[in-house]
Short mmCIF file of C-alpha atoms and ligand atoms in Angstrom, two decimals:
data_model
loop_
_atom_site.label_atom_id
_atom_site.label_comp_id
_atom_site.label_asym_id
_atom_site.label_seq_id
_atom_site.Cartn_x
_atom_site.Cartn_y
_atom_site.Cartn_z
CA MET A 1 8.93 -17.79 -8.04
CA ALA A 2 6.22 -18.08 -5.40
CA ASN A 3 2.87 -16.70 -6.42
CA PRO A 4 2.43 -13.62 -4.20
CA TYR A 5 -1.15 -12.91 -5.20
CA ARG A 6 -4.13 -12.80 -2.88
CA PHE A 7 -7.61 -12.52 -4.40
CA SER A 8 -10.77 -10.73 -3.35
CA PHE A 9 -14.33 -10.10 -4.49
CA GLY A 10 -17.53 -8.63 -3.07
CA PRO A 11 -20.68 -10.50 -2.02
CA TRP A 12 -22.52 -8.77 -4.91
CA ASN A 13 -20.42 -10.87 -7.33
CA ILE A 14 -22.53 -13.91 -6.43
CA HIS A 15 -26.01 -12.84 -7.40
CA SER A 16 -29.46 -13.85 -8.62
CA GLY A 17 -29.04 -12.62 -12.20
CA ALA A 18 -31.60 -9.79 -12.15
CA ASP A 19 -30.85 -7.04 -14.67
CA PRO A 20 -32.59 -3.75 -15.60
CA PHE A 21 -34.80 -5.71 -18.03
CA GLY A 22 -35.78 -8.75 -16.04
CA PRO A 23 -36.13 -10.23 -12.56
CA ALA A 24 -33.97 -12.71 -10.69
CA VAL A 25 -33.42 -16.01 -12.52
CA ARG A 26 -31.96 -18.03 -9.61
CA ASP A 27 -32.30 -17.90 -5.82
CA GLU A 28 -29.79 -15.81 -3.87
CA PHE A 29 -27.24 -17.65 -1.77
CA SER A 30 -27.40 -16.48 1.84
CA PHE A 31 -24.60 -14.21 3.04
CA ILE A 32 -23.06 -17.07 5.05
CA GLU A 33 -23.19 -19.36 2.01
CA LYS A 34 -21.40 -16.66 0.01
CA LEU A 35 -18.70 -16.33 2.70
CA ASP A 36 -18.23 -20.08 2.63
CA PHE A 37 -17.43 -19.95 -1.09
CA TYR A 38 -14.40 -17.68 -0.65
CA LYS A 39 -11.72 -20.12 0.51
CA ASN A 40 -12.99 -22.93 -1.73
CA LEU A 41 -12.71 -20.69 -4.75
CA GLY A 42 -9.19 -19.52 -3.75
CA PHE A 43 -10.12 -16.10 -2.33
CA GLU A 44 -9.31 -14.57 1.03
CA GLY A 45 -10.29 -10.89 0.72
CA VAL A 46 -13.87 -9.67 1.09
CA GLN A 47 -14.96 -6.35 -0.37
CA PHE A 48 -17.95 -4.70 1.24
CA HIS A 49 -20.49 -1.97 0.82
CA ASP A 50 -21.44 -0.47 4.17
CA ASP A 51 -24.87 -2.11 3.99
CA ASP A 52 -23.39 -5.50 3.14
CA ILE A 53 -22.14 -5.31 6.76
CA VAL A 54 -24.95 -3.52 8.59
CA ALA A 55 -28.61 -4.42 8.09
CA SER A 56 -29.45 -0.80 7.26
CA ALA A 57 -27.23 2.23 6.81
CA ASP A 58 -30.00 4.20 8.52
CA ASP A 59 -29.99 2.13 11.73
CA ALA A 60 -28.74 3.61 14.99
CA TRP A 61 -25.02 3.18 15.62
CA SER A 62 -25.59 0.81 18.54
CA LYS A 63 -27.30 -1.63 16.13
CA GLN A 64 -24.75 -1.14 13.36
CA GLU A 65 -21.89 -1.72 15.79
CA LYS A 66 -23.40 -5.09 16.75
CA ASP A 67 -23.89 -6.06 13.10
CA ALA A 68 -20.31 -5.13 12.23
CA LYS A 69 -18.87 -7.11 15.15
CA LYS A 70 -20.85 -10.14 14.03
CA ILE A 71 -19.41 -9.86 10.51
CA ARG A 72 -15.91 -9.50 11.96
CA GLN A 73 -16.43 -12.74 13.83
CA LEU A 74 -17.67 -14.54 10.70
CA LEU A 75 -14.56 -13.35 8.82
CA ASP A 76 -12.19 -14.35 11.63
CA GLU A 77 -13.74 -17.81 11.90
CA ARG A 78 -13.07 -18.38 8.19
CA GLY A 79 -9.62 -16.78 7.99
CA LEU A 80 -10.94 -14.05 5.69
CA GLU A 81 -9.92 -10.39 5.60
CA ALA A 82 -12.06 -7.32 4.92
CA GLU A 83 -10.31 -5.46 2.10
CA PHE A 84 -12.46 -2.34 1.91
CA VAL A 85 -15.76 -0.75 2.79
CA ALA A 86 -17.54 1.41 0.20
CA PRO A 87 -20.42 3.61 1.36
CA ARG A 88 -23.28 2.78 -1.00
CA LEU A 89 -24.31 6.35 -1.67
CA TRP A 90 -26.34 5.74 -4.80
CA GLU A 91 -29.48 3.86 -3.74
CA HIS A 92 -31.07 6.04 -1.06
CA PRO A 93 -34.13 8.23 -1.83
CA LEU A 94 -32.11 11.26 -0.71
CA THR A 95 -29.34 10.61 -3.26
CA ILE A 96 -31.41 10.26 -6.44
CA ASP A 97 -29.50 13.16 -8.03
CA GLY A 98 -26.16 12.45 -6.39
CA ALA A 99 -24.85 12.35 -2.84
CA ILE A 100 -21.63 14.35 -2.49
CA THR A 101 -22.52 16.63 -5.41
CA SER A 102 -26.27 16.83 -4.86
CA ASN A 103 -27.78 20.29 -5.07
CA SER A 104 -29.62 19.51 -1.83
CA PRO A 105 -27.78 20.42 1.43
CA GLU A 106 -29.83 17.75 3.21
CA ALA A 107 -28.66 15.07 0.77
CA ARG A 108 -25.04 16.18 1.07
CA LYS A 109 -25.27 16.06 4.86
CA TYR A 110 -26.75 12.55 4.70
CA ALA A 111 -23.99 11.44 2.32
CA LEU A 112 -21.22 12.76 4.52
CA GLU A 113 -22.60 11.34 7.75
CA ARG A 114 -23.13 7.95 6.12
CA SER A 115 -19.60 8.03 4.67
CA LEU A 116 -18.02 8.91 8.01
CA ARG A 117 -19.98 6.06 9.55
CA SER A 118 -18.52 3.68 6.96
CA ILE A 119 -15.09 4.45 8.45
CA ASP A 120 -16.32 3.40 11.90
CA ILE A 121 -17.69 0.20 10.33
CA ALA A 122 -14.37 -0.40 8.54
CA ASN A 123 -12.51 -0.06 11.86
CA ILE A 124 -14.60 -2.83 13.37
CA VAL A 125 -14.29 -5.29 10.47
CA GLY A 126 -10.57 -4.51 10.17
CA ALA A 127 -10.55 -2.85 6.73
CA LYS A 128 -7.90 -0.18 6.11
CA ASN A 129 -9.45 1.03 2.86
CA ILE A 130 -12.53 3.06 2.02
CA VAL A 131 -13.57 2.92 -1.63
CA LEU A 132 -15.40 5.79 -3.27
CA TRP A 133 -17.27 4.79 -6.40
CA PRO A 134 -18.93 8.15 -7.15
CA ALA A 135 -21.90 6.57 -8.91
CA ARG A 136 -24.18 9.59 -9.13
CA GLU A 137 -21.58 12.34 -8.77
CA GLY A 138 -22.24 13.70 -12.22
CA THR A 139 -25.21 14.78 -14.30
CA TYR A 140 -27.94 13.51 -16.59
CA MET A 141 -27.79 16.85 -18.36
CA ARG A 142 -25.09 19.51 -18.31
CA GLU A 143 -27.10 22.33 -16.78
CA ALA A 144 -28.32 20.34 -13.78
CA LYS A 145 -25.48 21.19 -11.38
CA ASP A 146 -22.64 23.65 -10.95
CA PRO A 147 -19.62 21.70 -12.28
CA VAL A 148 -16.97 23.78 -10.49
CA ALA A 149 -18.75 23.65 -7.14
CA SER A 150 -19.12 19.90 -7.61
CA VAL A 151 -15.38 19.38 -7.85
CA GLY A 152 -14.94 21.39 -4.66
CA ARG A 153 -17.57 19.30 -2.91
CA LEU A 154 -15.65 16.14 -3.74
CA VAL A 155 -12.47 17.62 -2.24
CA ASP A 156 -14.35 18.72 0.88
CA TRP A 157 -15.75 15.18 1.24
CA LEU A 158 -12.25 13.68 0.91
CA ASN A 159 -10.91 16.05 3.56
CA ALA A 160 -13.70 15.29 6.00
CA MET A 161 -13.06 11.56 5.52
CA LEU A 162 -9.28 11.90 6.03
CA GLU A 163 -9.92 13.96 9.15
CA HIS A 164 -12.36 11.44 10.65
CA GLY A 165 -10.34 8.30 9.89
CA LYS A 166 -6.74 9.04 10.74
CA ASN A 167 -5.56 5.55 9.69
CA ILE A 168 -7.71 4.85 6.68
CA ARG A 169 -6.87 5.29 3.01
CA ILE A 170 -9.38 6.42 0.40
CA LEU A 171 -9.40 4.71 -2.99
CA GLY A 172 -11.28 6.37 -5.82
CA GLU A 173 -12.85 3.91 -8.27
CA MET A 174 -13.50 6.08 -11.28
CA LYS A 175 -15.98 5.41 -14.07
CA PRO A 176 -16.87 7.83 -16.85
CA ASN A 177 -20.63 7.16 -17.06
CA GLU A 178 -23.44 4.85 -15.91
CA PRO A 179 -25.62 5.41 -14.06
CA MET A 180 -25.05 9.10 -14.90
CA ASP A 181 -24.69 10.44 -18.41
CA GLN A 182 -21.39 12.07 -17.46
CA ALA A 183 -19.32 11.70 -14.28
CA TYR A 184 -17.46 14.74 -12.95
CA VAL A 185 -14.28 12.82 -12.16
CA PRO A 186 -14.29 10.25 -14.95
CA THR A 187 -10.80 8.73 -14.80
CA THR A 188 -7.97 7.75 -12.48
CA GLY A 189 -5.98 10.77 -13.63
CA HIS A 190 -8.79 13.16 -12.73
CA PHE A 191 -9.05 11.63 -9.26
CA LEU A 192 -5.30 11.67 -8.60
CA GLY A 193 -5.34 15.36 -9.47
CA LEU A 194 -7.90 15.93 -6.72
CA ALA A 195 -5.89 13.77 -4.31
CA GLN A 196 -3.12 16.37 -4.41
CA LEU A 197 -5.54 19.07 -3.19
CA THR A 198 -6.45 17.21 0.00
CA ILE A 199 -5.04 17.59 3.50
CA ASP A 200 -3.21 14.23 3.20
CA PRO A 201 -2.47 13.18 -0.41
CA SER A 202 -0.44 10.21 0.88
CA ARG A 203 -3.69 8.52 1.95
CA VAL A 204 -5.63 9.06 -1.27
CA GLY A 205 -5.14 6.56 -4.09
CA THR A 206 -7.06 4.45 -6.56
CA LEU A 207 -8.81 1.20 -7.32
CA ILE A 208 -8.83 0.69 -11.08
CA GLU A 209 -11.55 -1.35 -12.73
CA SER A 210 -10.70 -2.71 -16.20
CA ALA A 211 -14.21 -2.12 -17.60
CA HIS A 212 -14.34 1.45 -16.32
CA ALA A 213 -11.09 2.31 -18.12
CA ILE A 214 -12.37 0.68 -21.31
CA LEU A 215 -15.63 2.64 -21.07
CA ALA A 216 -13.50 5.80 -20.93
CA GLY A 217 -11.76 4.72 -24.15
CA LEU A 218 -8.54 4.03 -22.24
CA ASP A 219 -6.32 0.99 -21.99
CA PRO A 220 -6.62 -0.50 -18.48
CA SER A 221 -2.94 -1.51 -18.33
CA ASP A 222 -1.84 2.06 -19.09
CA GLU A 223 -4.23 3.39 -16.44
CA MET A 224 -2.68 0.92 -13.98
CA ALA A 225 0.83 1.96 -15.02
CA TYR A 226 -0.03 5.62 -14.40
CA ALA A 227 -1.16 4.84 -10.85
CA LEU A 228 1.69 2.36 -10.23
CA TYR A 229 4.30 4.99 -11.07
CA GLN A 230 2.75 7.22 -8.42
CA LYS A 231 2.54 4.30 -5.93
CA LYS A 232 -1.22 4.88 -5.91
CA LEU A 233 -2.58 1.57 -7.19
CA TRP A 234 -4.02 0.09 -4.03
CA SER A 235 -6.64 -2.22 -5.50
CA VAL A 236 -8.03 -3.40 -8.83
CA HIS A 237 -11.35 -4.63 -10.15
CA LEU A 238 -10.29 -6.89 -12.95
CA ASN A 239 -12.97 -7.88 -15.44
CA ASP A 240 -13.64 -7.57 -19.17
CA GLN A 241 -15.83 -5.52 -21.43
CA ASN A 242 -16.93 -5.90 -25.04
CA GLY A 243 -16.71 -2.37 -26.41
CA LEU A 244 -18.46 0.82 -25.39
CA LYS A 245 -21.75 -0.33 -23.94
CA PHE A 246 -23.13 -0.81 -20.42
CA ASP A 247 -20.70 -2.03 -17.76
CA GLU A 248 -20.70 -5.77 -18.50
CA ASP A 249 -18.45 -7.08 -15.70
CA LYS A 250 -17.52 -10.11 -17.78
CA SER A 251 -14.94 -12.60 -16.51
CA PHE A 252 -11.37 -11.33 -16.67
CA GLY A 253 -9.75 -11.95 -20.05
CA VAL A 254 -12.70 -13.55 -21.82
CA VAL A 255 -13.15 -10.76 -24.38
CA ASP A 256 -9.62 -9.59 -25.10
CA LEU A 257 -6.91 -11.91 -23.85
CA ARG A 258 -4.08 -9.65 -25.02
CA ARG A 259 -5.54 -6.67 -23.15
CA ALA A 260 -5.85 -8.87 -20.05
CA PHE A 261 -2.27 -10.10 -20.50
CA ASN A 262 -1.03 -6.52 -20.58
CA GLN A 263 -2.78 -5.78 -17.28
CA VAL A 264 -1.21 -8.81 -15.64
CA TRP A 265 2.17 -7.98 -17.13
CA VAL A 266 2.19 -4.42 -15.78
CA LEU A 267 1.03 -5.59 -12.33
CA GLU A 268 3.56 -8.44 -12.21
CA ARG A 269 6.50 -6.36 -13.44
CA ASN A 270 5.83 -3.61 -10.93
CA GLY A 271 5.44 -5.67 -7.78
CA TYR A 272 1.69 -5.25 -7.41
CA GLY A 273 0.49 -7.21 -4.39
CA GLN A 274 3.77 -7.09 -2.52
CA ASN A 275 2.46 -4.47 -0.08
CA GLY A 276 -0.65 -6.47 0.70
CA GLU A 277 -2.79 -5.27 -2.22
CA PHE A 278 -5.44 -7.74 -3.30
CA VAL A 279 -6.24 -8.79 -6.85
CA GLY A 280 -9.92 -7.88 -6.81
CA LEU A 281 -12.34 -9.29 -9.36
CA ASP A 282 -15.54 -7.36 -10.06
CA VAL A 283 -17.24 -9.92 -12.27
CA LYS A 284 -20.85 -11.01 -12.73
CA ALA A 285 -22.14 -14.47 -13.61
CA LEU A 286 -24.03 -14.57 -16.89
CA ARG A 287 -27.78 -14.44 -16.42
CA THR A 288 -28.02 -17.79 -18.19
CA GLN A 289 -26.16 -19.70 -15.42
CA SER A 290 -28.03 -21.96 -13.03
CA LYS A 291 -27.66 -21.35 -9.31
CA ALA A 292 -25.36 -24.35 -8.97
CA THR A 293 -22.99 -23.01 -11.66
CA SER A 294 -23.16 -19.31 -10.72
CA THR A 295 -19.69 -19.02 -9.17
CA LYS A 296 -17.74 -20.26 -12.20
CA HIS A 297 -17.04 -16.67 -13.34
CA LEU A 298 -15.00 -16.16 -10.16
CA ARG A 299 -13.13 -19.42 -10.58
CA ASN A 300 -12.50 -18.64 -14.26
CA SER A 301 -11.30 -15.07 -13.68
CA ARG A 302 -8.81 -16.15 -11.02
CA GLU A 303 -7.60 -19.07 -13.13
CA ILE A 304 -7.15 -16.88 -16.21
CA PHE A 305 -5.26 -14.31 -14.11
CA LEU A 306 -2.88 -16.99 -12.78
CA GLN A 307 -2.31 -18.47 -16.25
CA LEU A 308 -1.47 -14.99 -17.51
CA VAL A 309 0.95 -14.55 -14.60
CA ASP A 310 2.78 -17.65 -15.84
CA LEU A 311 2.88 -16.16 -19.33
CA ALA A 312 4.16 -12.82 -18.01
CA ARG A 313 6.93 -14.63 -16.13
CA SER A 314 7.98 -16.78 -19.07
CA LEU A 315 8.08 -13.95 -21.59
CA ASP A 316 11.58 -13.48 -23.05
CA VAL A 317 12.22 -9.90 -21.93
CA HIS A 318 15.59 -9.71 -23.70
CA LYS A 319 13.86 -10.50 -26.96
CA ILE A 320 11.27 -7.81 -26.22
CA ASP A 321 14.00 -5.27 -25.40
CA ALA A 322 15.82 -6.06 -28.64
CA LEU A 323 12.66 -5.68 -30.71
CA ARG A 324 11.90 -2.38 -29.00
CA ALA A 325 15.43 -1.16 -29.70
CA ASN A 326 15.13 -2.16 -33.37
CA ARG A 327 11.61 -0.72 -33.55
CA ASP A 328 10.47 -3.97 -35.12
CA TYR A 329 6.95 -3.90 -33.81
CA GLU A 330 5.57 -6.26 -36.46
CA GLU A 331 7.90 -8.94 -35.08
CA LEU A 332 6.89 -7.91 -31.54
CA ASP A 333 3.23 -8.48 -32.47
CA MET A 334 4.08 -12.03 -33.54
CA VAL A 335 6.16 -12.75 -30.44
CA ILE A 336 3.31 -11.69 -28.16
CA ILE A 337 0.64 -13.57 -30.10
CA ASN A 338 2.77 -16.72 -30.32
CA HIS A 339 3.38 -16.49 -26.57
CA LEU A 340 -0.36 -16.15 -25.89
CA LEU A 341 -1.06 -19.09 -28.18
CA GLY A 342 1.43 -21.19 -26.26
CA HIS A 343 4.14 -21.46 -28.93
C1 LIG B 401 -19.80 -0.10 -10.52
C2 LIG B 401 -18.90 -0.97 -9.78
C3 LIG B 401 -19.30 -1.31 -8.36
C4 LIG B 401 -18.20 -0.93 -7.41
C5 LIG B 401 -18.58 -1.24 -6.01
C6 LIG B 401 -17.54 -0.82 -5.01
C7 LIG B 401 -20.84 -3.11 -8.37
O1 LIG B 401 -19.48 0.04 -11.83
O2 LIG B 401 -17.90 -1.41 -10.31
O3 LIG B 401 -19.52 -2.70 -8.27
O4 LIG B 401 -17.03 -1.61 -7.75
O5 LIG B 401 -19.77 -0.59 -5.74
O6 LIG B 401 -17.25 0.53 -5.10
MG1 LIG B 402 -16.06 -2.14 -9.54
#
């Protein structure tokens, strides 16, 4: 069977290694250098924040339009495709306590105008998808915001976006915490509930990140299955995570190979990618890598994904069906582990 998968990542996945506890440990590659890595590493989709495309989200539209056209040209010259644009609503001084759910009307207005603008930017670079990672749409302490009003504000934001961009789709990338203590819409299921309340549910779906599901105490492959059944899995951020700590963005499959296999298996079995969806990797290079070796996490994640595709395809499904029917799950354990170990 031909491999139908196309891969994507964002320019932030090649980085200088700074973390909350220490500065950069290697020089940044320039944006052009990053773009030039894509094809060589086997990727063709580019994921963007709005200000990865425009020099400043606060610039006048005439300047932003020029910036976006330039990026479109750089993509076209390299045969790359813009997969999505995500308004980066969590870094601005106005959005310290949230953007869409801020208590400040001025902050909410800023967030909406910036988000609508990200649709105009997406139209120029040719992206059909807008991703909402609601980073600060939650609280540091329960009493800080009105939780019911906050849910309504998220629905109002979705409606305004759907109204402004008649051809775009909105993908919620849900995460239960970090940077906030608690997010208002912590999981895929919460977001898909809200999708049904909007003026066009058919254009509201999800991007599921493995680590975010794990941080919510959920199995990423079951989260993906839930969205796949509803035909709402429009992108993924595959990566790995060692337990309930900060979002580690480790290479896909390096912590728990069986958990990674199950994600690949559910994607493969359910035709993920056959409607143009990308296999997105949201992975970070370890801080200990040198500049020259700081793209290996992308190579590794893609390679591990493809090896797991081979394993998903060569799994004896009749054997699995028989073991399920006989409820012999101890034997099933051994079959899966043997398969992963190459026996
Ligand atoms: C945060 C993330 C982000 C989002 C990105 C696009 C740095 O946990 O995963 O990646 O994926 O901002 O929405
Ligand atoms: Mg992500």
